[in-house]
Every structure is written in structure tokens, then in C-alpha cells.
Coordinates of C-alpha atoms and ligand atoms in Angstrom, one line a residue:
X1 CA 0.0 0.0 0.0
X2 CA 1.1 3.3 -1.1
X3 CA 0.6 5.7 1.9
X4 CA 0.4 9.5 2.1
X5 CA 2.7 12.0 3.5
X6 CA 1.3 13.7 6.5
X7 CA 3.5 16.0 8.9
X8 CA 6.8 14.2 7.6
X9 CA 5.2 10.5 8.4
X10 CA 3.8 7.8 5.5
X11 CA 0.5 7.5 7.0
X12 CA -2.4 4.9 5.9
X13 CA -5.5 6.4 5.1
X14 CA -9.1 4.6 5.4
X15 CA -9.7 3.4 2.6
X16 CA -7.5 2.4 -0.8
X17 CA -7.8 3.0 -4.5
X18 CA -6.7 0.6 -7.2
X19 CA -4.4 2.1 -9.8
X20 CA -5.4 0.5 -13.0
X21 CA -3.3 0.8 -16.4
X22 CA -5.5 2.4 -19.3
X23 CA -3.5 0.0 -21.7
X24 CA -4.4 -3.2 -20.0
X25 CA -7.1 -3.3 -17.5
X26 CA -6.0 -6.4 -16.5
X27 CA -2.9 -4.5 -15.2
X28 CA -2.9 -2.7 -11.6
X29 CA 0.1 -0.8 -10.9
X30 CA -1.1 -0.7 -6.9
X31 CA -3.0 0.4 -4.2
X32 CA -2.4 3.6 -2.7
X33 CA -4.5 4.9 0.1
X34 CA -7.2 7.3 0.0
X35 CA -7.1 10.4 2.8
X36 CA -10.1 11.5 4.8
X37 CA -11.4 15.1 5.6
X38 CA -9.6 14.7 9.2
X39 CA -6.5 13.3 7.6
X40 CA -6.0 16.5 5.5
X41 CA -7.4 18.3 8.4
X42 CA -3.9 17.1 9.9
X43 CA -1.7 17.7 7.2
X44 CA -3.1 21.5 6.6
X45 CA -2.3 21.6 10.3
X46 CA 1.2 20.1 9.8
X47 CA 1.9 22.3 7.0
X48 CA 0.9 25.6 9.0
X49 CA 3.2 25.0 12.1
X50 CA 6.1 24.4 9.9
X51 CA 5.5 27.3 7.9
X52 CA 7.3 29.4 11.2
X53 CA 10.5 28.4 10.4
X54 CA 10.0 27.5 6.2
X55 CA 9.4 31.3 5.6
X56 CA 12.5 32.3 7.2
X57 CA 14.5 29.5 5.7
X58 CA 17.5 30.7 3.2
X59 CA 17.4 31.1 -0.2
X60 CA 20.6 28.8 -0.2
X61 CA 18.4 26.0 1.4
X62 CA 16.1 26.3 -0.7
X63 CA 18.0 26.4 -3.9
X64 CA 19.9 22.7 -2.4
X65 CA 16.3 20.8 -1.9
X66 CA 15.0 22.1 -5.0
X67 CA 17.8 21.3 -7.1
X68 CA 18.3 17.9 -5.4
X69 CA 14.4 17.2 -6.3
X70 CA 15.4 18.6 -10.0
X71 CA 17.9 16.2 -10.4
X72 CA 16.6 13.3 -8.8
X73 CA 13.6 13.0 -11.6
X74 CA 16.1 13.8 -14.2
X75 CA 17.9 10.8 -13.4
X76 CA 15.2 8.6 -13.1
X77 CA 13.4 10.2 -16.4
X78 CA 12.8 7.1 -17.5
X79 CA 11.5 5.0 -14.4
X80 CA 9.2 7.5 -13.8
X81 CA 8.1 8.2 -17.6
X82 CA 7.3 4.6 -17.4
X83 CA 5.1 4.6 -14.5
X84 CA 3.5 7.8 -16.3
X85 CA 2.4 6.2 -19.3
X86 CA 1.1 3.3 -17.5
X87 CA -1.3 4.8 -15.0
X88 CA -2.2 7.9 -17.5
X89 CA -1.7 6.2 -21.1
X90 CA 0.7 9.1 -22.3
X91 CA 3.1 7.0 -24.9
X92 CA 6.6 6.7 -23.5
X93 CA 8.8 9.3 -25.3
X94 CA 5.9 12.2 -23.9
X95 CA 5.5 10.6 -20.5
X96 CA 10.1 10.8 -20.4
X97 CA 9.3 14.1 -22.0
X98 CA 7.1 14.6 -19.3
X99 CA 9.4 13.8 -15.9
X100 CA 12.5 15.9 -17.8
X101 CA 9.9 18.8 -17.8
X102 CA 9.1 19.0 -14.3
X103 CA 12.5 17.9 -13.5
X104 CA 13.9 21.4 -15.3
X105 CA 11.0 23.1 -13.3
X106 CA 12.6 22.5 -10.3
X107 CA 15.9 23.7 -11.2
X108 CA 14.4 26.5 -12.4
X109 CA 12.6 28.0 -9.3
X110 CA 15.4 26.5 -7.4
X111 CA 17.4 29.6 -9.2
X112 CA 14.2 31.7 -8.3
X113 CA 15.0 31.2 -4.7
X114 CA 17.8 33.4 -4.9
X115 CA 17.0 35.6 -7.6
X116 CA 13.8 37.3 -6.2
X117 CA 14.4 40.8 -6.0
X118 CA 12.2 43.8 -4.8
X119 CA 12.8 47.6 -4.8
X120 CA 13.6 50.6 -3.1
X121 CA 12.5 53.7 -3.9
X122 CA 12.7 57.4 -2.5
X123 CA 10.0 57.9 -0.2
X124 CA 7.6 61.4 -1.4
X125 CA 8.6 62.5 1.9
X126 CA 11.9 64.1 3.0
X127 CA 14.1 61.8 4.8
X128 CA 11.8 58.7 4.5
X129 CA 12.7 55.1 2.2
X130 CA 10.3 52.7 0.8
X131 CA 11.5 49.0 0.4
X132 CA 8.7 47.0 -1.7
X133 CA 9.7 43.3 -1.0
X134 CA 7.9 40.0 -1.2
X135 CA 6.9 37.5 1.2
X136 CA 5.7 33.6 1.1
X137 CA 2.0 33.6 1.2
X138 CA 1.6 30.3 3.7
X139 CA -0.1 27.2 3.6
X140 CA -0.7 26.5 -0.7
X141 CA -3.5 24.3 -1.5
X142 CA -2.1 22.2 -5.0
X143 CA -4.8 20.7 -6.6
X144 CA -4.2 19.2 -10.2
X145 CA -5.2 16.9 -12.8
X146 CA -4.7 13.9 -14.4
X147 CA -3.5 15.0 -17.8
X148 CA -0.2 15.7 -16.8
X149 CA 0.3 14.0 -13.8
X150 CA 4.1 15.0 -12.8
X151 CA 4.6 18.8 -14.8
X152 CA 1.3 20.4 -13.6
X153 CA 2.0 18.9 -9.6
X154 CA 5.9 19.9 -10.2
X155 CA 4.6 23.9 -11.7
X156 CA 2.8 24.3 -8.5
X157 CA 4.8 23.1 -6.1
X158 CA 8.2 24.1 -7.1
X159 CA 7.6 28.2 -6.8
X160 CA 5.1 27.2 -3.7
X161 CA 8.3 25.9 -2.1
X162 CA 10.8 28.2 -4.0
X163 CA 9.0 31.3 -2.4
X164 CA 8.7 30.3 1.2
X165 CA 5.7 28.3 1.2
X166 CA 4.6 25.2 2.7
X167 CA 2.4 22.9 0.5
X168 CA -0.7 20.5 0.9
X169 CA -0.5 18.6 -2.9
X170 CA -4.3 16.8 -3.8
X171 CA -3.5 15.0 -6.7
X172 CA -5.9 13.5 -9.3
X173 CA -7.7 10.3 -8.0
X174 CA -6.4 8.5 -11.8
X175 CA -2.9 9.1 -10.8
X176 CA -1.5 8.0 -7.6
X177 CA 1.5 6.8 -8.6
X178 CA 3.1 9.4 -10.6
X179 CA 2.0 11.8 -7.3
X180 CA 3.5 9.3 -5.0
X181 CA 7.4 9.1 -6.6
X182 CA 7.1 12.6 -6.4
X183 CA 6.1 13.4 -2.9
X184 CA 8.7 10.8 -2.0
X185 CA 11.7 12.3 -4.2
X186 CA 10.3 16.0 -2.2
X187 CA 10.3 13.9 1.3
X188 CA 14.2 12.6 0.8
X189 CA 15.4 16.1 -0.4
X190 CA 16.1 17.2 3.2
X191 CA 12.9 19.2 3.6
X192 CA 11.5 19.6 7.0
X193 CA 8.6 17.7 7.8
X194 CA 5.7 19.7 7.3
X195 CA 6.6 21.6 4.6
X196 CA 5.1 19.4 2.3
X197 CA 2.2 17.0 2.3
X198 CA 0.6 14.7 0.2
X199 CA -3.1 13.3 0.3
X200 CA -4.7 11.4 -2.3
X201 CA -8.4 11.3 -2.0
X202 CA -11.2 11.9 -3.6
X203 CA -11.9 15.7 -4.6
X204 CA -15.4 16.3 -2.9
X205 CA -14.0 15.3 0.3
X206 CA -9.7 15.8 0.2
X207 CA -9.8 18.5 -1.8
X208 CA -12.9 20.3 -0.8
X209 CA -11.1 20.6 2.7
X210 CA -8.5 22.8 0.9
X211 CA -11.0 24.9 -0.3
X212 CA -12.7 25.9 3.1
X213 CA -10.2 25.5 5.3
X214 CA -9.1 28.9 6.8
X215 CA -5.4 28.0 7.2
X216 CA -5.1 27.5 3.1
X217 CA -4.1 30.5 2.5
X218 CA -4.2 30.1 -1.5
X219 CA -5.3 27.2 -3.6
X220 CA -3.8 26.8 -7.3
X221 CA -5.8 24.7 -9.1
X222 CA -6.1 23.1 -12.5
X223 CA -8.8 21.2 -13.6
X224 CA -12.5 21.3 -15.3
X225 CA -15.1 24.4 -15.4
X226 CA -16.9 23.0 -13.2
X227 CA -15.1 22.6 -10.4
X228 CA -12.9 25.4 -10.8
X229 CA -15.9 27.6 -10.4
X230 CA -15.9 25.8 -7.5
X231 CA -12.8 26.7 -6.2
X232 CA -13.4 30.1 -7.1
X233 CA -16.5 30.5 -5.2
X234 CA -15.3 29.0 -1.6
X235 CA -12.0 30.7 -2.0
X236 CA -14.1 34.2 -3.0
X237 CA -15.9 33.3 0.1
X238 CA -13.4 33.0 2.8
X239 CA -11.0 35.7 1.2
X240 CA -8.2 33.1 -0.1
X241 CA -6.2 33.9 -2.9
X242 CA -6.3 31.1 -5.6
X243 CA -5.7 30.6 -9.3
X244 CA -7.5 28.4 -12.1
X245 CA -6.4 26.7 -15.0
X246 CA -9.4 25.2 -16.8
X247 CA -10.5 24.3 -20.4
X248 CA -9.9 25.1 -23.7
X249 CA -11.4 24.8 -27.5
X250 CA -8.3 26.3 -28.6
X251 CA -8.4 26.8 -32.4
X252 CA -5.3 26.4 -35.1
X253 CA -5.5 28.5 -38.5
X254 CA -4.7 26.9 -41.8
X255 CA -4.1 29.7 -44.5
X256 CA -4.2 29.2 -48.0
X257 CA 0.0 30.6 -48.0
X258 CA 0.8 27.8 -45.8
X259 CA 3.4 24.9 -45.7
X260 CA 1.5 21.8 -45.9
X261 CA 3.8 19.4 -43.9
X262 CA 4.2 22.1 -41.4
X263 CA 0.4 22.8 -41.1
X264 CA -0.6 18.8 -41.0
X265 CA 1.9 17.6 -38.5
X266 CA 1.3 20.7 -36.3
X267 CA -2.6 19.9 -36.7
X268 CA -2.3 16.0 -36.0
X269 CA 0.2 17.0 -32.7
X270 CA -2.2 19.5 -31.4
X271 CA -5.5 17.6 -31.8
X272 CA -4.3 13.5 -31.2
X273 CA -0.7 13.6 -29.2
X274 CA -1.5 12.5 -25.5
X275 CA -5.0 11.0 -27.2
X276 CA -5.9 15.0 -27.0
X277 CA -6.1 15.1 -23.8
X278 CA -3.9 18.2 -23.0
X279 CA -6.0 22.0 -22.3
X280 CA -3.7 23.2 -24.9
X281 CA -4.8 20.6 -28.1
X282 CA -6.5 22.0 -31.1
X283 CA -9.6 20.7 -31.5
X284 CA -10.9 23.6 -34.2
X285 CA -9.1 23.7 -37.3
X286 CA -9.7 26.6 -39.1
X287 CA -8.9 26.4 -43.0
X288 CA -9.3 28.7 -45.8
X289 CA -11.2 27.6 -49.0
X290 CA -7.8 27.2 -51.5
X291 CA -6.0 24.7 -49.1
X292 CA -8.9 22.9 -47.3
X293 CA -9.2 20.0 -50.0
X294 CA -5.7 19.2 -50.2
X295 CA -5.2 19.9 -46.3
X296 CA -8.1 17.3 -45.4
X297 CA -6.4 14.8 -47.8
X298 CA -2.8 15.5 -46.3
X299 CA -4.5 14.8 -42.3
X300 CA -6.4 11.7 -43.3
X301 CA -3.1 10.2 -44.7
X302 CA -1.1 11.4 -41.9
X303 CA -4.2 10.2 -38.9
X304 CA -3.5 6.7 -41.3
X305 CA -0.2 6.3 -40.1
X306 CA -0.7 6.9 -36.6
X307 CA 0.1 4.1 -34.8
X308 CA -2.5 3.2 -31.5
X309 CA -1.5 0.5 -29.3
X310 CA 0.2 0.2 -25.4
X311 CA 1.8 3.1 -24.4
X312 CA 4.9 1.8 -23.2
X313 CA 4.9 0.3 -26.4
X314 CA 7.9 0.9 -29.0
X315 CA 6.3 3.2 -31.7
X316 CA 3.1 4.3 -30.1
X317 CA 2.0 7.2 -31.6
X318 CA -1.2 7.6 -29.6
X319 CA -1.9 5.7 -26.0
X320 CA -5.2 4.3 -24.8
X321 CA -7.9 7.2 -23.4
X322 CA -7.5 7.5 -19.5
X323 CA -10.5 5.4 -18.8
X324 CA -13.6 4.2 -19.2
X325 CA -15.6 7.6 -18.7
X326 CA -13.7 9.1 -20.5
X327 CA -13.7 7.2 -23.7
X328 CA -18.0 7.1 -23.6
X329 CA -17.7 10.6 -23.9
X330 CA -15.5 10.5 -26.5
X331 CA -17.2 8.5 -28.6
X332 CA -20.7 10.1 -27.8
X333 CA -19.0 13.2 -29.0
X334 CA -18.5 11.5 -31.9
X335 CA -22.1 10.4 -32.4
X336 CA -23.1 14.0 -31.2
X337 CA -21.1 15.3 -34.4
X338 CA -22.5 12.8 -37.0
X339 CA -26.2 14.0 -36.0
X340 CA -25.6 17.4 -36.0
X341 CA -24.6 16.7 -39.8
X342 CA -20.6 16.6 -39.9
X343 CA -18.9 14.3 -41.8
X344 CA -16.6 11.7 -40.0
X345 CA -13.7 12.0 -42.9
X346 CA -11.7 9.3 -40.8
X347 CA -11.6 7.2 -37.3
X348 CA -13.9 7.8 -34.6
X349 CA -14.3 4.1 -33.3
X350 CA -13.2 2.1 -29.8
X351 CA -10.9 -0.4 -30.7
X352 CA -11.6 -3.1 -28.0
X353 CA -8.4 -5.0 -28.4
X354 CA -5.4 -3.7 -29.1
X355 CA -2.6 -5.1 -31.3
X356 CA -1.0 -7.2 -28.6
X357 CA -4.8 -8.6 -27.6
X358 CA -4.5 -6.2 -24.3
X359 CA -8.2 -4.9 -23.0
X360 CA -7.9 -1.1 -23.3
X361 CA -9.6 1.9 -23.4
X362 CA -8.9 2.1 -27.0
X363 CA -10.1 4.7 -29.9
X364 CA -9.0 5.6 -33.4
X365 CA -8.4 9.5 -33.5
X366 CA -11.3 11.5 -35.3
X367 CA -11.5 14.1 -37.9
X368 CA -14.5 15.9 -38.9
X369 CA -14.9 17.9 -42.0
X370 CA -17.7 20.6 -43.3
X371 CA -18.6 21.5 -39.6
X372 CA -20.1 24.9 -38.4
X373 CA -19.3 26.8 -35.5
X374 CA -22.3 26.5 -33.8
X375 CA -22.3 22.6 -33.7
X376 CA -21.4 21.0 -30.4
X377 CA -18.4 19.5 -31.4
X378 CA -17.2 23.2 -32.0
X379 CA -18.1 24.6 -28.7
X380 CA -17.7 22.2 -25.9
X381 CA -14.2 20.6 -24.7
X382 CA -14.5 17.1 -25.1
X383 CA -10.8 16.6 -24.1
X384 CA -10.3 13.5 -26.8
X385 CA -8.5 13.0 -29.8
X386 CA -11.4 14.3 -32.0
X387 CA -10.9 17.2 -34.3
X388 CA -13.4 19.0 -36.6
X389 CA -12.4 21.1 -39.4
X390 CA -14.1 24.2 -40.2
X391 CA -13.7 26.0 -43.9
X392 CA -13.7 30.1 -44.2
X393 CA -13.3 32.3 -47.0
X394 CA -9.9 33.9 -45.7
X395 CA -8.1 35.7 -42.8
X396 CA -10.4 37.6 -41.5
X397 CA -13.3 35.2 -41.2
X398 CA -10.8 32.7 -39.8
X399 CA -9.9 35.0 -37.0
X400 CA -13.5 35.8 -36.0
X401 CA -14.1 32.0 -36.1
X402 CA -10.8 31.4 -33.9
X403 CA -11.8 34.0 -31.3
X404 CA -15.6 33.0 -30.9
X405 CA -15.0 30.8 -28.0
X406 CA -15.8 31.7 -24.2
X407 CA -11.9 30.1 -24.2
X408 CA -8.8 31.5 -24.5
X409 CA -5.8 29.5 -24.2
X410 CA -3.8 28.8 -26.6
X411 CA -4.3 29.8 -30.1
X412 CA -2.2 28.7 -33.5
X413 CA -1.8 29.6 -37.3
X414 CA 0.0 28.2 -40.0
X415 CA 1.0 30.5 -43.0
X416 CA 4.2 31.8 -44.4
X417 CA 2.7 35.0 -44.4
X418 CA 4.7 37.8 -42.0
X419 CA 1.5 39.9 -42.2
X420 CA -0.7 37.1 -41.3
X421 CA 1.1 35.9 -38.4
X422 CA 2.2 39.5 -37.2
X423 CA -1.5 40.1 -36.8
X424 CA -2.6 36.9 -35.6
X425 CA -0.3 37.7 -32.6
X426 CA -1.7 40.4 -32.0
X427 CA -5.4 39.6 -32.4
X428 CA -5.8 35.8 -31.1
X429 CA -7.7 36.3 -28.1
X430 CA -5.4 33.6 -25.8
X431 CA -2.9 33.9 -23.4
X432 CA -0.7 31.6 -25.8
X433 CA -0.1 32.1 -29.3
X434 CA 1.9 29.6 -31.6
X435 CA 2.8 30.6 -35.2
X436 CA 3.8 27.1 -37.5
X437 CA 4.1 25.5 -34.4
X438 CA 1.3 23.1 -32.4
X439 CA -0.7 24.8 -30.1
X440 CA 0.6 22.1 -26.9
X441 CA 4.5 22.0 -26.3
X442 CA 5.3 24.6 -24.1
X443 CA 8.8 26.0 -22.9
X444 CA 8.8 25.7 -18.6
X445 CA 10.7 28.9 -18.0
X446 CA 7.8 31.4 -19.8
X447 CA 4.4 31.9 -18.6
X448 CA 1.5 29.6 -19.0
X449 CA -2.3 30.7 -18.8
X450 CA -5.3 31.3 -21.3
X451 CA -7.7 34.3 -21.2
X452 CA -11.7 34.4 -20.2
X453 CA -13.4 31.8 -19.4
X454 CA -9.9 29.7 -19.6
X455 CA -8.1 30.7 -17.0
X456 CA -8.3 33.0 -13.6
X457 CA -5.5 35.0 -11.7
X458 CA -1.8 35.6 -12.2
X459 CA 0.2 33.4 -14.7
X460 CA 2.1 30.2 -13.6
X461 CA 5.7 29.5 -14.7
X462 CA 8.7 31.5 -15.1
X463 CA 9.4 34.0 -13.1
X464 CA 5.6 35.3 -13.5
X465 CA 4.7 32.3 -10.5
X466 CA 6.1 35.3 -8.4
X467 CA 2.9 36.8 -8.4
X468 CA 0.8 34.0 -7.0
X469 CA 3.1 33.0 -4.9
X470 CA 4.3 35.5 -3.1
X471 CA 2.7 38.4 -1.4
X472 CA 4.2 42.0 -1.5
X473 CA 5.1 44.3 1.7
X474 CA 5.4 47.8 1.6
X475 CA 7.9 48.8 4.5
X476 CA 8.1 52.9 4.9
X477 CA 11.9 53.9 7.3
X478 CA 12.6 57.2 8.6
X479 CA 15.8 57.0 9.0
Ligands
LIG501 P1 -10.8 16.4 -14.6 O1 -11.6 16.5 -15.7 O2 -9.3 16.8 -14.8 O3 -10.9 15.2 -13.8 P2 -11.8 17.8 -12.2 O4 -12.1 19.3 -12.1 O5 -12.9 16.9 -12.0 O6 -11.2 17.7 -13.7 O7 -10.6 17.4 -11.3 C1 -9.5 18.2 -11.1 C2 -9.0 18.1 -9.7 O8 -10.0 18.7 -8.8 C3 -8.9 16.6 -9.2 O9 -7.8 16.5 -8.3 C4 -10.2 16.5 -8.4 O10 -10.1 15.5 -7.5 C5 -10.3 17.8 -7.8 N1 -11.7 18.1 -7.3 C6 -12.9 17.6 -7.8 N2 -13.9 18.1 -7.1 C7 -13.4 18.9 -6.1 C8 -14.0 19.7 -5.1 N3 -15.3 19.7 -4.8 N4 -13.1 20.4 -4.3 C9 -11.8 20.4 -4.5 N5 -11.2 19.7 -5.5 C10 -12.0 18.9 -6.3

């Protein structure tokens, strides 16, 4: 039994949950116990006390644990990209891909540690200085997803502990085990105990503690609409700070000037790596009337190719859906497009058995043609590799199409046009834009977040995670 980390002990929790592999069903990785409201009762607790000392630790000390964490999931990359794609599906080269990400995170804000600066400034007032500085906010609520089960943990609690923070990490309920390695690469790293916690648990009871307990000072959370409204409420509530990341229907522009190869294998990335199922995929593909035949023809060939099977399996392409739920509504999605009158150009279907006769939550990546904005499959997330293409008469109607979403992201075009892109930058209504490139595959030392209904409060990632993170002081001296 995989325990949790309470107050610096492994600590069993009431009940257990069984970690199943999305390739296999017949395949659990292990049990790992499931906290109760009084268990993270305790570890808020735990994490509040040692908050005292934390706050005041050096930035020295904190540089050495979070470098020591950095390069312990380098060096196991690939043991821990392997238990990543089997709990979440994610095909081995993206799950290693994965691990090295949030390994170069925590190198990062280690570097943060002793880099964060503040001001002085000359007071309005004779003989008076003003020192603006920053300070740890406290106790951080993490509570994250299953999508990317080690970077989004590792982007929340590397500045949370970078800063001065002490941390309480609720991880998805699909993925234990990648939460586990991590919590116990944090709890070897020399960290007090305290500082940081883990309890896995179910949301409406673990997480839902975080929320409304008063000693959380902030919650960062990433996750559905639904909940993060949620989040937003309580936290609104009880005067926490917090921050959401939340959906997408994040839209990628074909343009008549565009290079083919480029436009298809940034298309097929965006909508089917990680079976779709990152916030940043493309699931609208915008195209203009002169390409759209040949660009169809090019993605049906390319989405031919694509190889589904195990994802620790050499030459994956695209992994199993993370489970059972998720695939239904995947392939009612599917069936939702075909009545609204799209046309299923290719895939769409489970595939039961895959090619090594392993039960899995299998599908073949879909592509719908002649779709119109207003059909479902245009507006809601389904968060599966299913991708409808829209045609437009040029530029300008592709833009309004792209930015008629209550989303805002990421947003991506491919053309060759300087014009084009120049004011696609400009005008793309997202907090991400990519230009020939996929609209998932972010660098970890820049800022992350979408606009309206995407995303809520200051920016994670690079130096930006500052903002969230810490809180500022405004000390006045006479001297
Ligand atoms: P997803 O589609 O990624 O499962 P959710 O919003 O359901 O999105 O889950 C994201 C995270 O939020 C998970 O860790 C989940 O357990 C947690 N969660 C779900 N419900 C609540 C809640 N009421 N309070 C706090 N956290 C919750």
C-alpha cells in the first residue's frame, strides 16, 4: 500500500484505490491509500506549524532541496516516464518528455529562490525610504489533474516551495502513482517535515477541505469548469487567494500561403498527441477555402499512419484514453457530431483489443470535415482525440471564427505570411499564441495561462509564479 505523506510520516488512510493501467485493465500498478477530511485536516495543520521556520528559511536551502528534487527526476526520467504512461496512457517518449519537464522546473525556481528581487524607492517625503519586497504567502493548496500528472504537480509546487511556502498537494484520483514518486523524491530532499504534504483522496472530500479550510491560504488549481468555479467560489468566500487553469477549445488557423507538412503535422500533434487530452490541443481547425481539400487529404493520410497500441509500447503514436468515462464521452461526441450533420472523414471508433490482444480503453483518433461553429463538437471541450475542421473564405473570417469561444488559451496559425502571423499575434484572443508550431509544447521557464473563461489570476511559470506566490510588503523607514 502506497501511503500518504502527513506531517513528515507515511500514513495509511481509510480506505485504498486501485491504480489500473489504461492499456491493459488487467494490469494494476497498486493500491495507494485514499485520505479522509480529518487526515488532511492534519496535514493543513502540519503544514501551517512548519510554515514558522519555512518562511525564514535561506534562499541557499532552498536552492539545495530544489535542485536535489530537479535532479533526482532527471535521473530517473525514464522510471518515472514509465510509471506515467502506464497509469495515465501518455506514450513513453511524452511521458520521459514529461518527468525531464518538471525535473527542469525544479531547477528552475530553485534559481528563483535566490533571484527574487524587490525595490527601493525614494520615499515622497523628506528623509523617508520605501523598500517594496515579497513575502511567502503560507499554507498552498495544489490541486491538479490527471493530464499531466508530474509537470502540472511539479509547476505548482516548485515556486510554492521556492518562495517560502509550505504545501498540501491533492493530486488526481487516476494518478497516484506518478503523485506518490514525487512526494517521496520531495520527502528525501532534506525538507523539514511539514513543509510538504501529500493526500490522495477523492476531490469532494480531500480537496474540498483545501478549499474551506481557513489556514489554506491560496489554492492553485487546474482542472474542469466545473469545479474550478468551484474553487473560485469558496475561496471568494473566505478571502483566499487562488488561481484556475481550466478548459480550452483552442483553435489552429490553416491559411491558403501555408506549408503543408508544417500545417498537417502541427494539426495532428495538437488535436491527437496525449490522445488529445492536454487544455492546450486544437480541437478547431480553421482552414481557408484554397488549401482545405488538399489539407483534409494531407491529415487523413497522416491520422492513417498513426500508430494506436500500449503506451509503453515501442512506436506508439497515440496511448489508450484514461479510462472508461472518459472514452463514452469520447465516442458520444462522436455520435453527437454525425447527427448534427458533420462528416466523419476518418476514425472515430473504440478499438476493444489492441494489437497485442491487451483490454484497453482504445479509440481511433477522429477528424470531422464541413462543420459549423455553432455545432457541439465546435463549442464544448470534449478533451479526446477528436478534431473538426471548419472552412472560411480567408483571414479575416478565420480569426472571427478562432476568437468566438468563451476560451482563450492557446491559439495557432500556419501561414508563411509575416502579415498574417504578425496580426494573428496580436489579435488571437489567448494567453498563448503559436505561429507554424502546435498549439501544446510549451517551454517551462515562460508563462502559462489562457484568457476568459480559460483561465483565472496571475500566470504560472517563469518568473511570473512570483505573483501568485508570493505576497508584497510595503515597509516605509525614517531613518
Ligand atoms: P478532470 O476533468 O481533470 O478530472 P476535475 O475538475 O474533475 O477535472 O478534477 C481536477 C481536480 O480537482 C482533481 O484533483 C479532483 O479530485 C479535484 N476536485 C474535484 N472536485 C473537487 C472539489 N469539490 N473540491 C476540490 N477539489 C476537487
Amino acid at each position: 500500500m502506497f501511503q500518504n505523506l502527513i506531517a513528515g510520516s507515511w500514513t495509511d488512510g481509510p480506505l485504498a484505490y486501485q491504480n489500473i493501467n489504461p492499456s491493459d485493465t488487467r494490469d494494476v500498478i497498486g493500491e495507494y491509500a485514499q485520505a479522509n477530511a480529518s487526515q488532511t485536516q492534519d496535514a493543513v495543520s502540519a503544514a501551517n506549524e512548519a510554515f514558522a521556520t519555512w518562511s525564514l528559511s535561506t534562499p541557499q536551502q532552498r536552492f539545495d532541496i530544489l535542485d536535489a528534487i530537479g535532479s533526482e527526476l532527471l535521473a530517473r526520467r525514464n522510471e518515472l516516464g514509465n510509471m506515467l504512461a502506464r497509469e495515465e496512457g501518455k506514450v513513453m517518449p511524452e511521458a520521459i518528455g514529461e518527468v525531464s519537464r518538471a525535473g527542469n522546473i525544479f531547477k528552475f525556481f530553485a534559481g528563483e529562490a535566490l533571484r527574487l528581487a524587490g525595490e527601493v524607492l525614494p520615499s515622497v517625503r523628506p528623509g523617508v525610504g520605501v523598500e517594496v519586497t515579497r513575502e511567502p504567502v503560507g499554507v498552498i493548496g495544489v490541486i491538479t489533474p490527471w493530464n499531466f500528472p508530474i509537470a502540472i504537480p511539479a509547476w505548482k509546487i516548485a515556486p510554492a516551495l521556492a518562495y517560502g511556502n509550505c504545501v498540501v498537494f491533492k493530486p488526481a484520483e487516476l494518478v497516484p502513482g506518478c503523485a506518490w514518486l514525487l512526494a517521496d523524491i520531495i520527502h528525501r530532499s532534506g525538507l523539514p517535515a511539514g513543509v510538504f504534504n501529500l493526500v490522495m483522496g477523492r476531490g469532494s472530500e480531500v480537496g474540498q477541505v483545501l478549499l474551506d479550510d481557513a489556514r489554506v491560504a491560496a489554492v492553485s488549481f487546474t482542472g474542469s469548469v466545473s469545479t474550478g468555479k468551484r474553487v473560485a467560489a469558496a475561496c471568494v468566500a473566505r478571502g483566499a487567494k487562488f488561481q484556475l487553469e481550466m478548459g480550452g477549445k483552442n483553435p489552429f488557423v490553416v491559411l491558403d500561403d501555408a506549408n503543408l507538412d508544417i500545417a498537417v503535422g502541427a494539426a495532428v500533434n495538437s488535436g491527437f498527441f496525449s490522445t488529445g487530452q492536454r487544455c492546450t490541443a486544437s480541437s478547431r481547425v480553421i482552414v481557408t477555402d484554397a488549401i482545405h481539400d488538399r489539407f483534409v487529404g494531407a491529415m487523413v493520410a497522416k491520422m492513417a499512419t498513426l500508430k494506436i497500441d500500449d503506451a509503453r509500447m515501442a512506436g506508439a503514436d497515440i496511448g489508450p484514453v484514461v479510462d472508461e468515462r472518459q472514452l463514452a464521452q469520447n465516442l458520444a461526441y462522436v455520435a453527437i457530431g454525425r447527427n448534427e450533420g458533420a462528416t466523419l472523414a476518418f476514425g472515430g471508433e473504440a478499438l476493444s483489443i489492441n494489437a497485442n490482444g491487451a483490454p484497453g480503453f482504445y479509440m481511433r483518433p477522429a477528424l470531422f470535415t464541413e462543420t459549423a461553429p455553432t455545432m457541439r463538437i465546435n463549442t464544448e471541450e470534449i478533451f479526446g482525440p477528436v478534431v473538426s475542421i471548419q472552412r472560411v473564405r480567408n483571414y479575416e473570417e478565420a480569426l472571427l471564427v478562432a476568437n468566438d469561444t468563451p476560451f482563450g488559451l492557446a491559439s495557432g496559425i500556419a501561414t508563411t505570411s509575416l502579415k498574417y502571423a504578425s496580426h494573428f499575434k496580436r489579435h488571437a484572443q489567448a494567453g498563448m499564441v503559436m505561429v507554424n508550431l502546435p498549439t501544446a509544447g510549451v517551454d517551462y521557464h515562460v508563462p502559462f495561462g489562457g484568457r476568459k473563461g480559460s483561465s483565472y489570476g496571475p500566470r504560472e511559470q517563469g518568473h511570473y509564479a512570483a505573483e501568485f506566490y508570493t505576497t508584497v510588503k510595503t515597509a516605509y523607514t525614517q531613518a
